């Protein structure tokens, strides 16, 4: 019996970015690309129709941006892992994406080995965060913890 690889949808409005991801995955044995989407509406349609195991999703896309698409996917396919890819600064967007339900965030210019590690981690059901994102998440949790303690003391 042959084991089937996880399937992925690549959603990015830049054809070169989609080609880079497709080539990266084709060179590896592990994730099969079943569809590509150039805008948010196409991404949602492909998710509903093909039910991939993983979505690689750009933030900046026409028709519906990646953050909106992520929220729809969370409602309609809550178990579907989504790895957000963007050129936007990680410090500004990674925590927001994870709070919205993404399984990870990575800059599109990341090293191919890091990109593959992130894809494998998310495809396997894990969460991928870089050290920068981990620090931002820890800072957020710490500030919330301090605020809660301050409220408890003031009560």
PDB file of C-alpha atoms in Angstrom:
ATOM      1  CA  UNK A   1       0.000   0.000   0.000  1.00  0.00           C
ATOM      2  CA  UNK A   2       1.391   3.397  -0.965  1.00  0.00           C
ATOM      3  CA  UNK A   3       1.217   6.304   1.419  1.00  0.00           C
ATOM      4  CA  UNK A   4      -0.381   9.428   0.012  1.00  0.00           C
ATOM      5  CA  UNK A   5       1.396  12.739   0.482  1.00  0.00           C
ATOM      6  CA  UNK A   6      -0.373  15.718   2.011  1.00  0.00           C
ATOM      7  CA  UNK A   7      -1.867  18.043  -0.603  1.00  0.00           C
ATOM      8  CA  UNK A   8      -1.391  21.809  -0.710  1.00  0.00           C
ATOM      9  CA  UNK A   9      -3.074  24.842  -2.177  1.00  0.00           C
ATOM     10  CA  UNK A  10      -0.766  27.745  -3.017  1.00  0.00           C
ATOM     11  CA  UNK A  11      -2.598  31.086  -2.893  1.00  0.00           C
ATOM     12  CA  UNK A  12      -0.555  34.086  -3.995  1.00  0.00           C
ATOM     13  CA  UNK A  13      -1.258  36.836  -6.513  1.00  0.00           C
ATOM     14  CA  UNK A  14       2.348  36.804  -7.735  1.00  0.00           C
ATOM     15  CA  UNK A  15       2.938  34.087 -10.375  1.00  0.00           C
ATOM     16  CA  UNK A  16       6.681  34.014  -9.604  1.00  0.00           C
ATOM     17  CA  UNK A  17       6.015  33.399  -5.912  1.00  0.00           C
ATOM     18  CA  UNK A  18       3.650  30.522  -6.780  1.00  0.00           C
ATOM     19  CA  UNK A  19       6.251  29.085  -9.157  1.00  0.00           C
ATOM     20  CA  UNK A  20       8.959  29.288  -6.478  1.00  0.00           C
ATOM     21  CA  UNK A  21       6.794  27.403  -3.980  1.00  0.00           C
ATOM     22  CA  UNK A  22       5.659  24.844  -6.552  1.00  0.00           C
ATOM     23  CA  UNK A  23       9.269  24.185  -7.609  1.00  0.00           C
ATOM     24  CA  UNK A  24      10.426  23.952  -4.011  1.00  0.00           C
ATOM     25  CA  UNK A  25       7.747  21.373  -3.195  1.00  0.00           C
ATOM     26  CA  UNK A  26       8.256  19.458  -6.459  1.00  0.00           C
ATOM     27  CA  UNK A  27      11.932  18.991  -5.604  1.00  0.00           C
ATOM     28  CA  UNK A  28      10.941  17.350  -2.313  1.00  0.00           C
ATOM     29  CA  UNK A  29       9.117  14.162  -1.582  1.00  0.00           C
ATOM     30  CA  UNK A  30       6.342  15.007   0.800  1.00  0.00           C
ATOM     31  CA  UNK A  31       3.720  17.568  -0.267  1.00  0.00           C
ATOM     32  CA  UNK A  32       1.787  17.562  -3.555  1.00  0.00           C
ATOM     33  CA  UNK A  33       0.452  20.855  -4.936  1.00  0.00           C
ATOM     34  CA  UNK A  34      -3.146  20.262  -6.056  1.00  0.00           C
ATOM     35  CA  UNK A  35      -4.098  23.843  -6.920  1.00  0.00           C
ATOM     36  CA  UNK A  36      -2.972  27.437  -7.184  1.00  0.00           C
ATOM     37  CA  UNK A  37      -4.986  30.585  -6.675  1.00  0.00           C
ATOM     38  CA  UNK A  38      -4.179  34.138  -7.730  1.00  0.00           C
ATOM     39  CA  UNK A  39      -6.721  35.871  -5.498  1.00  0.00           C
ATOM     40  CA  UNK A  40      -8.708  35.340  -2.326  1.00  0.00           C
ATOM     41  CA  UNK A  41     -11.934  34.246  -4.012  1.00  0.00           C
ATOM     42  CA  UNK A  42     -10.084  31.590  -6.036  1.00  0.00           C
ATOM     43  CA  UNK A  43      -8.393  30.386  -2.851  1.00  0.00           C
ATOM     44  CA  UNK A  44     -11.701  29.926  -1.037  1.00  0.00           C
ATOM     45  CA  UNK A  45     -13.235  28.167  -4.041  1.00  0.00           C
ATOM     46  CA  UNK A  46     -10.245  25.803  -4.323  1.00  0.00           C
ATOM     47  CA  UNK A  47     -10.376  25.039  -0.577  1.00  0.00           C
ATOM     48  CA  UNK A  48     -14.055  24.141  -0.761  1.00  0.00           C
ATOM     49  CA  UNK A  49     -13.756  22.129  -3.953  1.00  0.00           C
ATOM     50  CA  UNK A  50     -10.449  20.299  -3.454  1.00  0.00           C
ATOM     51  CA  UNK A  51     -10.184  20.143   0.351  1.00  0.00           C
ATOM     52  CA  UNK A  52      -6.372  20.295   0.495  1.00  0.00           C
ATOM     53  CA  UNK A  53      -4.446  19.205   3.578  1.00  0.00           C
ATOM     54  CA  UNK A  54      -2.554  22.510   3.782  1.00  0.00           C
ATOM     55  CA  UNK A  55      -2.880  26.084   2.495  1.00  0.00           C
ATOM     56  CA  UNK A  56       0.096  28.334   1.765  1.00  0.00           C
ATOM     57  CA  UNK A  57      -1.524  31.769   1.835  1.00  0.00           C
ATOM     58  CA  UNK A  58      -0.237  35.215   0.931  1.00  0.00           C
ATOM     59  CA  UNK A  59      -1.613  38.189   2.846  1.00  0.00           C
ATOM     60  CA  UNK A  60      -1.769  40.767   0.042  1.00  0.00           C
ATOM     61  CA  UNK A  61      -4.117  39.479  -2.643  1.00  0.00           C
ATOM     62  CA  UNK A  62      -6.866  41.047  -4.743  1.00  0.00           C
ATOM     63  CA  UNK A  63     -10.599  40.522  -4.187  1.00  0.00           C
ATOM     64  CA  UNK A  64     -10.141  39.160  -0.658  1.00  0.00           C
ATOM     65  CA  UNK A  65      -6.918  39.561   1.245  1.00  0.00           C
ATOM     66  CA  UNK A  66      -5.246  36.659   2.987  1.00  0.00           C
ATOM     67  CA  UNK A  67      -6.369  37.723   6.458  1.00  0.00           C
ATOM     68  CA  UNK A  68     -10.006  37.621   5.348  1.00  0.00           C
ATOM     69  CA  UNK A  69      -9.466  34.279   3.597  1.00  0.00           C
ATOM     70  CA  UNK A  70      -7.826  32.908   6.754  1.00  0.00           C
ATOM     71  CA  UNK A  71     -10.852  33.867   8.843  1.00  0.00           C
ATOM     72  CA  UNK A  72     -13.252  32.189   6.391  1.00  0.00           C
ATOM     73  CA  UNK A  73     -11.112  29.040   6.354  1.00  0.00           C
ATOM     74  CA  UNK A  74     -11.106  28.972  10.173  1.00  0.00           C
ATOM     75  CA  UNK A  75     -14.935  29.092  10.181  1.00  0.00           C
ATOM     76  CA  UNK A  76     -15.562  26.668   7.329  1.00  0.00           C
ATOM     77  CA  UNK A  77     -12.602  24.267   7.659  1.00  0.00           C
ATOM     78  CA  UNK A  78     -11.407  24.673  11.256  1.00  0.00           C
ATOM     79  CA  UNK A  79      -8.857  21.855  11.112  1.00  0.00           C
ATOM     80  CA  UNK A  80      -7.176  22.971   7.872  1.00  0.00           C
ATOM     81  CA  UNK A  81      -3.643  24.227   8.597  1.00  0.00           C
ATOM     82  CA  UNK A  82      -2.707  27.543   6.996  1.00  0.00           C
ATOM     83  CA  UNK A  83       0.850  28.834   6.672  1.00  0.00           C
ATOM     84  CA  UNK A  84       0.829  32.566   6.013  1.00  0.00           C
ATOM     85  CA  UNK A  85       3.516  33.841   3.644  1.00  0.00           C
ATOM     86  CA  UNK A  86       4.182  37.510   3.090  1.00  0.00           C
ATOM     87  CA  UNK A  87       6.691  40.218   2.411  1.00  0.00           C
ATOM     88  CA  UNK A  88       5.182  42.258   5.247  1.00  0.00           C
ATOM     89  CA  UNK A  89       7.305  42.675   8.384  1.00  0.00           C
ATOM     90  CA  UNK A  90       7.021  39.697  10.686  1.00  0.00           C
ATOM     91  CA  UNK A  91       6.873  41.860  13.806  1.00  0.00           C
ATOM     92  CA  UNK A  92       3.736  43.571  12.495  1.00  0.00           C
ATOM     93  CA  UNK A  93       1.825  40.631  11.040  1.00  0.00           C
ATOM     94  CA  UNK A  94       2.903  37.267  12.459  1.00  0.00           C
ATOM     95  CA  UNK A  95       1.175  37.552  15.829  1.00  0.00           C
ATOM     96  CA  UNK A  96      -1.977  38.886  14.181  1.00  0.00           C
ATOM     97  CA  UNK A  97      -2.040  35.939  11.762  1.00  0.00           C
ATOM     98  CA  UNK A  98      -1.536  33.411  14.544  1.00  0.00           C
ATOM     99  CA  UNK A  99      -4.245  35.063  16.649  1.00  0.00           C
ATOM    100  CA  UNK A 100      -6.575  34.668  13.636  1.00  0.00           C
ATOM    101  CA  UNK A 101      -5.770  30.952  13.496  1.00  0.00           C
ATOM    102  CA  UNK A 102      -2.786  30.556  11.168  1.00  0.00           C
ATOM    103  CA  UNK A 103      -0.475  27.650  11.948  1.00  0.00           C
ATOM    104  CA  UNK A 104       2.528  29.804  11.132  1.00  0.00           C
ATOM    105  CA  UNK A 105       3.936  32.872   9.426  1.00  0.00           C
ATOM    106  CA  UNK A 106       7.008  33.133   7.243  1.00  0.00           C
ATOM    107  CA  UNK A 107       8.506  35.826   5.068  1.00  0.00           C
ATOM    108  CA  UNK A 108       8.471  34.900   1.375  1.00  0.00           C
ATOM    109  CA  UNK A 109      12.180  35.653   1.143  1.00  0.00           C
ATOM    110  CA  UNK A 110      13.009  32.976   3.724  1.00  0.00           C
ATOM    111  CA  UNK A 111      15.758  30.497   3.000  1.00  0.00           C
ATOM    112  CA  UNK A 112      14.388  27.472   1.056  1.00  0.00           C
ATOM    113  CA  UNK A 113      15.376  25.106   3.890  1.00  0.00           C
ATOM    114  CA  UNK A 114      13.453  27.246   6.395  1.00  0.00           C
ATOM    115  CA  UNK A 115      10.495  27.366   4.015  1.00  0.00           C
ATOM    116  CA  UNK A 116      10.467  23.571   3.715  1.00  0.00           C
ATOM    117  CA  UNK A 117      10.810  23.162   7.474  1.00  0.00           C
ATOM    118  CA  UNK A 118       7.816  25.454   8.009  1.00  0.00           C
ATOM    119  CA  UNK A 119       5.725  23.635   5.401  1.00  0.00           C
ATOM    120  CA  UNK A 120       6.574  20.218   6.847  1.00  0.00           C
ATOM    121  CA  UNK A 121       5.816  21.363  10.397  1.00  0.00           C
ATOM    122  CA  UNK A 122       2.436  22.831   9.462  1.00  0.00           C
ATOM    123  CA  UNK A 123       1.541  19.937   7.138  1.00  0.00           C
ATOM    124  CA  UNK A 124       2.261  17.573  10.035  1.00  0.00           C
ATOM    125  CA  UNK A 125      -0.221  19.381  12.270  1.00  0.00           C
ATOM    126  CA  UNK A 126       2.285  21.539  14.116  1.00  0.00           C
ATOM    127  CA  UNK A 127       2.726  25.265  14.532  1.00  0.00           C
ATOM    128  CA  UNK A 128       5.696  27.044  12.991  1.00  0.00           C
ATOM    129  CA  UNK A 129       7.068  30.196  14.566  1.00  0.00           C
ATOM    130  CA  UNK A 130      10.391  31.878  14.041  1.00  0.00           C
ATOM    131  CA  UNK A 131      12.375  33.159  17.032  1.00  0.00           C
ATOM    132  CA  UNK A 132      11.138  36.692  16.222  1.00  0.00           C
ATOM    133  CA  UNK A 133       7.503  35.584  16.310  1.00  0.00           C
ATOM    134  CA  UNK A 134       8.049  33.508  19.454  1.00  0.00           C
ATOM    135  CA  UNK A 135       9.488  36.576  21.183  1.00  0.00           C
ATOM    136  CA  UNK A 136       6.540  38.718  20.079  1.00  0.00           C
ATOM    137  CA  UNK A 137       4.047  36.093  21.298  1.00  0.00           C
ATOM    138  CA  UNK A 138       5.848  35.779  24.636  1.00  0.00           C
ATOM    139  CA  UNK A 139       5.837  39.560  25.005  1.00  0.00           C
ATOM    140  CA  UNK A 140       2.100  39.648  24.321  1.00  0.00           C
ATOM    141  CA  UNK A 141       1.402  36.929  26.893  1.00  0.00           C
ATOM    142  CA  UNK A 142       3.624  38.614  29.456  1.00  0.00           C
ATOM    143  CA  UNK A 143       1.925  41.986  29.013  1.00  0.00           C
ATOM    144  CA  UNK A 144      -1.512  40.352  29.357  1.00  0.00           C
ATOM    145  CA  UNK A 145      -0.360  38.523  32.477  1.00  0.00           C
ATOM    146  CA  UNK A 146       0.903  41.778  33.994  1.00  0.00           C
ATOM    147  CA  UNK A 147      -2.373  43.532  33.127  1.00  0.00           C
ATOM    148  CA  UNK A 148      -4.383  40.732  34.753  1.00  0.00           C
ATOM    149  CA  UNK A 149      -2.259  40.874  37.915  1.00  0.00           C
ATOM    150  CA  UNK A 150      -2.658  44.663  38.037  1.00  0.00           C
ATOM    151  CA  UNK A 151      -6.445  44.303  37.781  1.00  0.00           C
ATOM    152  CA  UNK A 152      -6.488  41.663  40.520  1.00  0.00           C
ATOM    153  CA  UNK A 153      -4.424  43.836  42.842  1.00  0.00           C
ATOM    154  CA  UNK A 154      -6.606  46.880  42.144  1.00  0.00           C
ATOM    155  CA  UNK A 155      -9.821  44.948  42.904  1.00  0.00           C
TER     156      UNK A 155
END
